[in-house]
Tab-separated table of C-alpha atoms and ligand atoms in Angstrom:
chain	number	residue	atom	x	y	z
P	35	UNK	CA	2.959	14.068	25.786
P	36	UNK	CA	3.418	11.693	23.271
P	37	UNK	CA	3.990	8.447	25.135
P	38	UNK	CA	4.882	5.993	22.681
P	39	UNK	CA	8.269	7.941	21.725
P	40	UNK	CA	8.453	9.756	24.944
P	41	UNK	CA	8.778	12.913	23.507
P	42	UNK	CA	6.388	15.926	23.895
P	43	UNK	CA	4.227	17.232	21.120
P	44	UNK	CA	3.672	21.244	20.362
P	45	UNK	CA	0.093	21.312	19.681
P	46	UNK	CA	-1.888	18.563	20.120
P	47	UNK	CA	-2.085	16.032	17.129
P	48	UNK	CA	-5.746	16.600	15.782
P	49	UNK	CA	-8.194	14.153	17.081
P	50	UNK	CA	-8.640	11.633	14.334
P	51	UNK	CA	-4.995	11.217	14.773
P	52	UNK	CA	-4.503	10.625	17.991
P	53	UNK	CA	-7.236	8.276	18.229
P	54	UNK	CA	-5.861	6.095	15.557
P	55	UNK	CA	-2.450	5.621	17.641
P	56	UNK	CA	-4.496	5.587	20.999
P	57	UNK	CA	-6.468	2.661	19.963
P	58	UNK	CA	-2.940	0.926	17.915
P	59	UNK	CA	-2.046	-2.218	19.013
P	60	UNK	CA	2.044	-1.530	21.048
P	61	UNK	CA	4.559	-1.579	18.295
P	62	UNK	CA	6.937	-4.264	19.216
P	63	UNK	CA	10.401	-3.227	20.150
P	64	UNK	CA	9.700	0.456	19.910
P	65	UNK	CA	12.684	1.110	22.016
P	66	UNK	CA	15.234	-0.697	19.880
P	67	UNK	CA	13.956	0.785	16.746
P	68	UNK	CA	14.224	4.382	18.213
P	69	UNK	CA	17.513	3.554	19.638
P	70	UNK	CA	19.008	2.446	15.801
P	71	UNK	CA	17.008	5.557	14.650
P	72	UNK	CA	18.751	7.671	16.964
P	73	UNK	CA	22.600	5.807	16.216
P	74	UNK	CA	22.003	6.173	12.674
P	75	UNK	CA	21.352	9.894	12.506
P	76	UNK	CA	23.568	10.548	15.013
P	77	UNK	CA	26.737	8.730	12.867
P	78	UNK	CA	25.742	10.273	9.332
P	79	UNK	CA	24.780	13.698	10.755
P	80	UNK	CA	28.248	13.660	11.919
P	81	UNK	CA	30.558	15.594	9.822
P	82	UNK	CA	33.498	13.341	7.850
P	83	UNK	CA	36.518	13.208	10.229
P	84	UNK	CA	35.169	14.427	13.485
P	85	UNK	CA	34.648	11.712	15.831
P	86	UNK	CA	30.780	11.273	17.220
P	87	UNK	CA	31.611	11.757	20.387
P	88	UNK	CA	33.122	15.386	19.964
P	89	UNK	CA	30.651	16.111	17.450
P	90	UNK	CA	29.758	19.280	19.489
P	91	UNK	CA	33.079	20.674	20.027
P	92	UNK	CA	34.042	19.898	15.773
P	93	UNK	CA	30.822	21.223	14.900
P	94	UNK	CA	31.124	23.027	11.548
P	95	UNK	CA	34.431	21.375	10.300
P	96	UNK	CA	32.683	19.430	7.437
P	97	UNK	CA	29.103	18.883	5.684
P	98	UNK	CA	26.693	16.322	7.796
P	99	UNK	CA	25.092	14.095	5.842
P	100	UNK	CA	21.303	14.551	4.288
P	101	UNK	CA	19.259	12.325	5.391
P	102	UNK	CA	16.193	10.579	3.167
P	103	UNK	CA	13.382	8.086	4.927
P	104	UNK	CA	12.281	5.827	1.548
P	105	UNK	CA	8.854	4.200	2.080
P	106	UNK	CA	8.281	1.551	0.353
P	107	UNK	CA	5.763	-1.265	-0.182
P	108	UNK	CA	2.104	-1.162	0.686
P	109	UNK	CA	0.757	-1.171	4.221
P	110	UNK	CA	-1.797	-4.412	5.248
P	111	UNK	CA	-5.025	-3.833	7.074
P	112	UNK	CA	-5.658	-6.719	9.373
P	113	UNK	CA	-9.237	-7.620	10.058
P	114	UNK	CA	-8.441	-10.330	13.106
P	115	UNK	CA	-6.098	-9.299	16.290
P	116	UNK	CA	-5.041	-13.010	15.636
P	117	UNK	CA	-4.428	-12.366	11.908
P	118	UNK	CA	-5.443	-14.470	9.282
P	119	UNK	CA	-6.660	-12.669	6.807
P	120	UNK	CA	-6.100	-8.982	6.078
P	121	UNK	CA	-6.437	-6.745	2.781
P	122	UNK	CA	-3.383	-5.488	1.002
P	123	UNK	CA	-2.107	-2.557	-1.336
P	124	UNK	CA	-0.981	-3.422	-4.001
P	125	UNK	CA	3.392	-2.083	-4.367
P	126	UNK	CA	5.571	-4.119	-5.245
P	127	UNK	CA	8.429	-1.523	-3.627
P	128	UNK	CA	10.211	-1.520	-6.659
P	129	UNK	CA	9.980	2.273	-6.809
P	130	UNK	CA	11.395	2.588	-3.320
P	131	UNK	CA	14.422	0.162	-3.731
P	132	UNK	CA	15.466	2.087	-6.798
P	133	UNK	CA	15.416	5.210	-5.784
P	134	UNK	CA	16.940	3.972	-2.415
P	135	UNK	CA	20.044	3.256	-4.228
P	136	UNK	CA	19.876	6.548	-6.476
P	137	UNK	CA	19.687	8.494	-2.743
P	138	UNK	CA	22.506	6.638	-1.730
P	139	UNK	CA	24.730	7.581	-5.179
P	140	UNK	CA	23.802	11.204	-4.192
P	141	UNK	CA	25.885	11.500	-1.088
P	142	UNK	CA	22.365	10.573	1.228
P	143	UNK	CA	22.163	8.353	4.316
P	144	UNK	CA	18.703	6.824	3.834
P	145	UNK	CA	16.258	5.207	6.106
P	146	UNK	CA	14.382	2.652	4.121
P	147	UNK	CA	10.953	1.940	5.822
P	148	UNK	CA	10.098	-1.311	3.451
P	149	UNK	CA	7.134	-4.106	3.828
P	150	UNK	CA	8.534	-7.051	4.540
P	151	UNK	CA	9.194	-9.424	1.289
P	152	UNK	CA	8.753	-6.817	-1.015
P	153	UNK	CA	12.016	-5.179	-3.678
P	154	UNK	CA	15.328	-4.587	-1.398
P	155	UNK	CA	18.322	-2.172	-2.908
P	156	UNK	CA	20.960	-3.716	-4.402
P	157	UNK	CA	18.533	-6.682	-5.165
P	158	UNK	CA	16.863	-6.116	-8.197
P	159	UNK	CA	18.875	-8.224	-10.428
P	160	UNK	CA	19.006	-11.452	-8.718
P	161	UNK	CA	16.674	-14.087	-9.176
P	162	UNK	CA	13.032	-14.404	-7.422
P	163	UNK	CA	14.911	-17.239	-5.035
P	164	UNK	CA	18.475	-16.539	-4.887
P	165	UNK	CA	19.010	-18.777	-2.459
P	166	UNK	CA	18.479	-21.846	-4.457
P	167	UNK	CA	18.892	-20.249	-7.802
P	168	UNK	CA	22.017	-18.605	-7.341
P	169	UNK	CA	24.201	-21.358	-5.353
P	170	UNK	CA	25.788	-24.549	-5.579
P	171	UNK	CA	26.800	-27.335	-3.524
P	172	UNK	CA	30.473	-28.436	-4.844
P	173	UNK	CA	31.921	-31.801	-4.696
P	174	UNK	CA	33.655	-30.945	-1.237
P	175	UNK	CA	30.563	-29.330	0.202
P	176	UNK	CA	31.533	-26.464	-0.270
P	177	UNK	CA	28.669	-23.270	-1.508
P	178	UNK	CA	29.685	-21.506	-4.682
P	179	UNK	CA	28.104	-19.245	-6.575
P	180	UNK	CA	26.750	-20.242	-10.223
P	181	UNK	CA	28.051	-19.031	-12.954
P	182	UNK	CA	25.278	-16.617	-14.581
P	183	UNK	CA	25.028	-14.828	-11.146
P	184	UNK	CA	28.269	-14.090	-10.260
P	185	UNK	CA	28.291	-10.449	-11.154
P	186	UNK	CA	24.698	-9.783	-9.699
P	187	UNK	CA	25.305	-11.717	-6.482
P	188	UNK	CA	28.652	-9.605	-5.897
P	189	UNK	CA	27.243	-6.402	-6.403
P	190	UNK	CA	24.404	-7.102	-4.347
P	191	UNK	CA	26.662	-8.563	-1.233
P	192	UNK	CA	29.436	-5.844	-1.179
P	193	UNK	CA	26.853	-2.603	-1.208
P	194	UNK	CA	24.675	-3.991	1.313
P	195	UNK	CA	27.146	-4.713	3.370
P	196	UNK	CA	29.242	-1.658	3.191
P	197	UNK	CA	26.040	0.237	3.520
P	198	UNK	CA	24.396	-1.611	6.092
P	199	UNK	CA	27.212	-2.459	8.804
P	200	UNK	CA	25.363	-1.822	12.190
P	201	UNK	CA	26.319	1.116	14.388
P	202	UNK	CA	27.969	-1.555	17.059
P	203	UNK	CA	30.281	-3.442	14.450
P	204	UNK	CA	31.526	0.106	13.455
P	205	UNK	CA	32.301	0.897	17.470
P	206	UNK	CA	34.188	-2.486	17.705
P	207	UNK	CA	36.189	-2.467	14.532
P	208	UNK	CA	36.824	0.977	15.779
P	209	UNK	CA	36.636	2.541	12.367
P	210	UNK	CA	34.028	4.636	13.257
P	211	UNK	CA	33.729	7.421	10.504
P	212	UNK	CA	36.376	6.054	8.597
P	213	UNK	CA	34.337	3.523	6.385
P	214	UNK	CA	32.014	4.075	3.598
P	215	UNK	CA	29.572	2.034	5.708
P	216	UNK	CA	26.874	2.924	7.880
P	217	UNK	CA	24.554	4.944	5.535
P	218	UNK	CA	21.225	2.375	5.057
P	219	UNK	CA	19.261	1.385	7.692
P	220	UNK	CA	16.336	-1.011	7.099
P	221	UNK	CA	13.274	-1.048	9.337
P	222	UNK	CA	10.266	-3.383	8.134
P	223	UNK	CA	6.856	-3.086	8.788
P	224	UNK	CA	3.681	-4.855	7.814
P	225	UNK	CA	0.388	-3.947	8.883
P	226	UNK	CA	-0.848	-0.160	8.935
P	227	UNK	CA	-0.366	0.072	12.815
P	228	UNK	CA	3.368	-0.172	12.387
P	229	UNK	CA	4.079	1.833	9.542
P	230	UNK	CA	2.550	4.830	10.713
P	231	UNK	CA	4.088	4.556	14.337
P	232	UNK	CA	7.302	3.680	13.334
P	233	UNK	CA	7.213	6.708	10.882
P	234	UNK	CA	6.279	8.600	13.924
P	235	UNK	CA	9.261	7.540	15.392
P	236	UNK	CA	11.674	8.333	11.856
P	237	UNK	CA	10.276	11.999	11.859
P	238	UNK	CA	10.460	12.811	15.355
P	239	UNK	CA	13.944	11.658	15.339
P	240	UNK	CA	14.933	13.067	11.910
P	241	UNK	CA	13.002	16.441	13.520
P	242	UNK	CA	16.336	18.440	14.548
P	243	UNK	CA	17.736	17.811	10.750
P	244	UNK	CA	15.608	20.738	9.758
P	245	UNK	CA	15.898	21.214	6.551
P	246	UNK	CA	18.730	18.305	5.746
P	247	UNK	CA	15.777	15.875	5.970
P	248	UNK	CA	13.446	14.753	3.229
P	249	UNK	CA	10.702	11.875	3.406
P	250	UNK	CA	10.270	10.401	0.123
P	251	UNK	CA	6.628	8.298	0.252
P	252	UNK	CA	6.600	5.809	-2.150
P	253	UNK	CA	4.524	3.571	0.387
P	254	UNK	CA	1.278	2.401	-0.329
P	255	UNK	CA	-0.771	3.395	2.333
P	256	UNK	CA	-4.184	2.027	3.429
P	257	UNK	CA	-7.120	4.497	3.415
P	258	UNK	CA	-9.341	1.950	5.459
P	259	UNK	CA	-8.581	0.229	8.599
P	260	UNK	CA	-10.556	-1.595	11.221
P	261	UNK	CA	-9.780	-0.092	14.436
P	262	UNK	CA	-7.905	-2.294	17.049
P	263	UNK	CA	-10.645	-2.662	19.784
P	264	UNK	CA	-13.515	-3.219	17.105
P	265	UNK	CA	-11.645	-6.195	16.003
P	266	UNK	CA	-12.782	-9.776	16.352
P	267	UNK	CA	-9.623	-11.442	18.054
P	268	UNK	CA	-10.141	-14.748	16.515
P	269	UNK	CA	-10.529	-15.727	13.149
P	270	UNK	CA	-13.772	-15.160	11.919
P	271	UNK	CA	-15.800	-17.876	11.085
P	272	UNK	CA	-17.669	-18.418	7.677
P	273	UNK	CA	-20.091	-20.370	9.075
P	274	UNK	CA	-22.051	-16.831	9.968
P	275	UNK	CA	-22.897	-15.971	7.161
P	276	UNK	CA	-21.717	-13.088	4.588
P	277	UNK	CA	-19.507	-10.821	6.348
P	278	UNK	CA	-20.323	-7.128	7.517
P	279	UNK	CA	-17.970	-5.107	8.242
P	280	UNK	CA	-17.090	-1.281	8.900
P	281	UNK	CA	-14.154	0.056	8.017
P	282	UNK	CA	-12.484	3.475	9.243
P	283	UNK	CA	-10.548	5.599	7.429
P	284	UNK	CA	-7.297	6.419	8.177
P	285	UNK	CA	-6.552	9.928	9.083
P	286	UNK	CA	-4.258	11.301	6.402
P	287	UNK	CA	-0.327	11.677	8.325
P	288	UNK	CA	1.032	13.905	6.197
P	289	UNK	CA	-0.388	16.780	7.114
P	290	UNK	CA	0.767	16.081	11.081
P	291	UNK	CA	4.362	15.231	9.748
P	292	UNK	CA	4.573	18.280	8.003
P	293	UNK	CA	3.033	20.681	10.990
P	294	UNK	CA	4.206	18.653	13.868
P	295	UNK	CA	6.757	15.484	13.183
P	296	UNK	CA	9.194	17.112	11.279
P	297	UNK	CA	8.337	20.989	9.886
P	298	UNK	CA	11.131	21.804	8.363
P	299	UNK	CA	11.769	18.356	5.891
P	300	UNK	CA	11.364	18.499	2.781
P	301	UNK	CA	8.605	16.630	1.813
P	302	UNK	CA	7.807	14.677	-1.369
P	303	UNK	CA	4.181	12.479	-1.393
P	304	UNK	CA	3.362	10.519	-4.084
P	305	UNK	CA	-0.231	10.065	-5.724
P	306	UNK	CA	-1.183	6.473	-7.325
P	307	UNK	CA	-4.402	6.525	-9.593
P	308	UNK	CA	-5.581	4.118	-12.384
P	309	UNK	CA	-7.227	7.080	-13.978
P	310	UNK	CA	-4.972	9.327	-15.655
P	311	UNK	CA	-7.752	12.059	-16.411
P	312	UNK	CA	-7.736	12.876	-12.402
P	313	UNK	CA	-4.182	12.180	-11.201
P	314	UNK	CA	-2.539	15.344	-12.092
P	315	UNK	CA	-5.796	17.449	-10.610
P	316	UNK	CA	-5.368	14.985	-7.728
P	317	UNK	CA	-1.804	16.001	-7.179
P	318	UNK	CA	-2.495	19.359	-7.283
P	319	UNK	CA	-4.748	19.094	-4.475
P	320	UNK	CA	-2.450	16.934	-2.167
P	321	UNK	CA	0.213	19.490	-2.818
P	322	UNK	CA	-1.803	22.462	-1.759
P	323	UNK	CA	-3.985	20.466	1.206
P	324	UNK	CA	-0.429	18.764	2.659
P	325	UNK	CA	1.610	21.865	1.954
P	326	UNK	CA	3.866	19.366	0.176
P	327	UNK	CA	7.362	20.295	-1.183
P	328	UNK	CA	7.153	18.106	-4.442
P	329	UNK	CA	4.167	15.530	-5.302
P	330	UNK	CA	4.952	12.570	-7.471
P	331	UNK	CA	1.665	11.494	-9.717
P	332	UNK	CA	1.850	8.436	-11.623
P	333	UNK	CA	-0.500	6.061	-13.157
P	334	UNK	CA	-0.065	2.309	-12.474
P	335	UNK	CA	0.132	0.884	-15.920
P	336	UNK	CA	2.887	3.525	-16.813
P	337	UNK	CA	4.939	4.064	-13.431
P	338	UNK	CA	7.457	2.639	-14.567
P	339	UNK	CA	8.172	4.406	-17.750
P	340	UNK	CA	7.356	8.343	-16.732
P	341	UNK	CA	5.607	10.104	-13.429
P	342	UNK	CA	5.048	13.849	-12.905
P	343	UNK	CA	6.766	15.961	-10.699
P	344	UNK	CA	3.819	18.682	-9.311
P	345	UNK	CA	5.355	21.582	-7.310
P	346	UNK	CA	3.797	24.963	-6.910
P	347	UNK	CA	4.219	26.417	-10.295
P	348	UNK	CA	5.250	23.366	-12.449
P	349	UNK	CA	4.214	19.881	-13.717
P	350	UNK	CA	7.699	18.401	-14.757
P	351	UNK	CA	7.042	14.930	-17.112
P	352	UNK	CA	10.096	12.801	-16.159
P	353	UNK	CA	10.539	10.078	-18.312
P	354	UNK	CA	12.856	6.571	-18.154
P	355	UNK	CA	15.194	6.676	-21.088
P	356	UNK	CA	14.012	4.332	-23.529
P	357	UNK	CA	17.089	4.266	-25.476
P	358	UNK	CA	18.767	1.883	-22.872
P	359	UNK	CA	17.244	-1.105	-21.927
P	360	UNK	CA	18.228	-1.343	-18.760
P	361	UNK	CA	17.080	2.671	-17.806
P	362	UNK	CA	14.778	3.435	-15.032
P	363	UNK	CA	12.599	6.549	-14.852
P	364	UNK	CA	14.023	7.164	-10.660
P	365	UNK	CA	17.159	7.563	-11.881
P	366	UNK	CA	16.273	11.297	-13.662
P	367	UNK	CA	13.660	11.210	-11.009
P	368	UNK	CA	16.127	11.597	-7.979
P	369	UNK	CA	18.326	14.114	-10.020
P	370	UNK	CA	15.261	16.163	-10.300
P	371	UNK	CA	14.531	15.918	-6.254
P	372	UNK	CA	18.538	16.317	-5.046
P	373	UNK	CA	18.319	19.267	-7.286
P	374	UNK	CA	15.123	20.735	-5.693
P	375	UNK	CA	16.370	19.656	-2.096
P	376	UNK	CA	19.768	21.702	-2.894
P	377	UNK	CA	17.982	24.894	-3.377
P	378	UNK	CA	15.624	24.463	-0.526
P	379	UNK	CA	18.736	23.850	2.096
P	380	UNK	CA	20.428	26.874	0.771
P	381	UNK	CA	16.980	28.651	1.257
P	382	UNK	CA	16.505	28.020	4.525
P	383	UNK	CA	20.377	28.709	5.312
P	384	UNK	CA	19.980	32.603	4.234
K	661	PMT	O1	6.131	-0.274	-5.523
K	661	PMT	P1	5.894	-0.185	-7.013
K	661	PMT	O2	5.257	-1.435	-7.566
K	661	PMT	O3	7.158	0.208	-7.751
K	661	PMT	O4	4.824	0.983	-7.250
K	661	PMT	C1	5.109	2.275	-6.839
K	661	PMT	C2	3.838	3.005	-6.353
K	661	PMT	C3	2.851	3.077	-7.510
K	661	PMT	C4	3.206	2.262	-5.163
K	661	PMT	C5	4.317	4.438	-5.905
K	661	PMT	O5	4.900	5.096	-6.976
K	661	PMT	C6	3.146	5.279	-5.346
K	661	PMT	O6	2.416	5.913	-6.061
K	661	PMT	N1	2.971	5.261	-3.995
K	661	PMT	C7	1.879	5.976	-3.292
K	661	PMT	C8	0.615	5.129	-3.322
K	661	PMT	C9	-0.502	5.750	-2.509
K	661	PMT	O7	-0.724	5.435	-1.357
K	661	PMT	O8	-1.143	6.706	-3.132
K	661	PMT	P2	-2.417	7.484	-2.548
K	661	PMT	O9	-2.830	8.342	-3.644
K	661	PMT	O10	-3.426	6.532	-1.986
K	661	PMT	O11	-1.816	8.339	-1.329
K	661	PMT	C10	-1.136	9.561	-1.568
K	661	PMT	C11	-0.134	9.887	-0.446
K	661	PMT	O12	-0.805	10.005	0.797
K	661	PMT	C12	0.966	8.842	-0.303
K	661	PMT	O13	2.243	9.480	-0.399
K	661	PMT	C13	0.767	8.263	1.098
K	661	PMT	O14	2.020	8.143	1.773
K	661	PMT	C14	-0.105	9.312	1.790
K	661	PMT	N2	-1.117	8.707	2.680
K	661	PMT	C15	-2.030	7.841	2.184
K	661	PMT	C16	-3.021	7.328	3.019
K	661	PMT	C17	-3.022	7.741	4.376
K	661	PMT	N3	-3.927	7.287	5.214
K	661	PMT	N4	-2.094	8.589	4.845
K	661	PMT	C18	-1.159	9.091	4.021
K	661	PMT	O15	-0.338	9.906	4.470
């Protein structure tokens, strides 16, 4: 039994595993994040013009909704229970945030699993502090928005909100299926502990979208931690001299998301190096040891203008178009995957 999401595992998660959630600090409001988790996938699983609550009896009167969980941003490591200091990894989540709103042009409902302060969808083109960048205090107190960021600011304000209206306003306005709202939902984490529990909690709710569900792991995820009950709970104190310190790894999770959390997603890792003569024998590897559908290799100085797509029998160069300034390389990227994905749900149809 898998007490944390109350649900009950098939085979025991391996050891390593369970011992890193065992020893996990509680994630805070566990219950409220698997209650939106379970609202959201209920509303876009729903087919288009048969209410939720007679889902069962309209089953099979329209197409539900895929449904993507984005990662995005790098997972922190925290080496005090009272944190102060932690070490980081290094994502900016621009790659997520993109291809978050690419998902979304493709017809997906996505669930964006983002480090706080890092890239949001919808975002991207405002400036570092909207807030004071972007508005102005008029003569009669009232807040406009300046001039240069009137297009940006608009764009930014209408999708998110027609994409992220929560599951109650729908029920009240009682226009529930009948917007184009409803299809992003935003769940932050920061430190290592609550990414991997509350993707736990994605997959194992996502788990009875069979093959309708893709992860899409853009995150960057720590490969060291320091174990909850080896950690000091104060700060430590420089006054004792250099610091020592033992850090564990961090079981791998795909491997349990693709046997246990969720077997029949489709499943896309990515693999960061800084050394292009390894990545693509890298991704190979991760493909083959994760049973992977897709892996994404990319190098950090040139993520931005091409990755590779590894599958079982190809290595597909995807490039940004450099013809248009304003091109980014997830746009072909996501094309490529909804492609793959297409073929894979008609697979497992037959
Ligand atoms: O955010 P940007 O600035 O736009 O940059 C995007 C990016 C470079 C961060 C992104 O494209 C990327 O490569 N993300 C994956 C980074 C990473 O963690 O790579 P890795 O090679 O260390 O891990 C490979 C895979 O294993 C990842 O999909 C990760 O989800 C998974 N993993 C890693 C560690 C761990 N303990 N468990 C895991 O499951």
């Amino acid at each position: 039994m898998d007490s944390r999401n109350g649900s009950v595992s098939e085979t025991p998660l391996d050891a390593e595993i369970e011992s890193f959630f065992d020893s996990a600090p509680p994630l805070k409001d566990s219950a409220g994040i698997i209650k939106k988790l379970k609202e959201f996938i209920e509303y876009n699983s729903t087919p288009p013009g048969v209410s939720c609550i007679d889902r069962s009896v309209n089953a099979g009167k329209g197409s539900p909704r895929r449904v993507v969980c984005v990662t995005s941003g790098g997972t922190t490591v925290p080496l005090e229970q009272r944190c102060v200091r932690y070490i980081d990894n290094f994502s900016s989540g621009h790659r997520g945030a993109t291809s978050t709103e690419y998902f979304i042009k493709a017809g997906y409902a996505v669930i964006f699993l983002y480090r706080r302060g890092t890239f949001q969808p919808y975002c991207q083109s405002l400036p570092e502090d909207p807030l004071l960048e972007c508005f102005e205090c008029s003569e009669d107190s009232t807040i406009q928005v300046r001039q240069p960021h009137t297009e940006a600011v608009k764009r930014a304000v209408s999708d998110h909100h027609a994409l992220t209206v929560t599951m109650s306003q729908l029920r009240i306005s009682g226009l529930l299926q009948a917007i184009a709202g409803g299809h992003l939902l935003k769940l932050p984490f920061t430190t290592i502990f609550e990414y991997l529990q509350i993707l736990q909690s994605i997959a194992m709710s996502m788990k009875d979208l069979g093959s309708l569900a893709v992860f899409y792991l853009a995150a960057a995820v720590s490969d060291f931690y320091v174990p909850w009950k080896s950690m000091a709970e104060h700060k430590i104190q420089s006054a004792s001299g250099p610091l020592d310190m033992r850090l564990v790894q961090v079981p791998k999770m795909l491997s349990a998301l693709k046997k246990e959390w969720a077997p029949m997603a489709f499943c896309i890792s990515f693999k960061l190096e800084t050394d292009s003569k390894i990545l693509l024998e890298k991704a190979e590897m991760a493909l083959k040891k994760y049973r992977m559908h897709m892996v994404v290799a990319n190098e950090l100085s040139t993520r931005k203008e091409e990755v590779t797509v590894v599958t079982g029998n190809e290595k597909i160069l995807v490039c940004r178009d450099k013809t248009q300034a304003d091109s980014d390389v997830e746009e072909p990227l996501i094309e490529l995957i909804v492609g793959r994905h297409s073929a894979y749900v008609k697979d497992s149809d037959l």
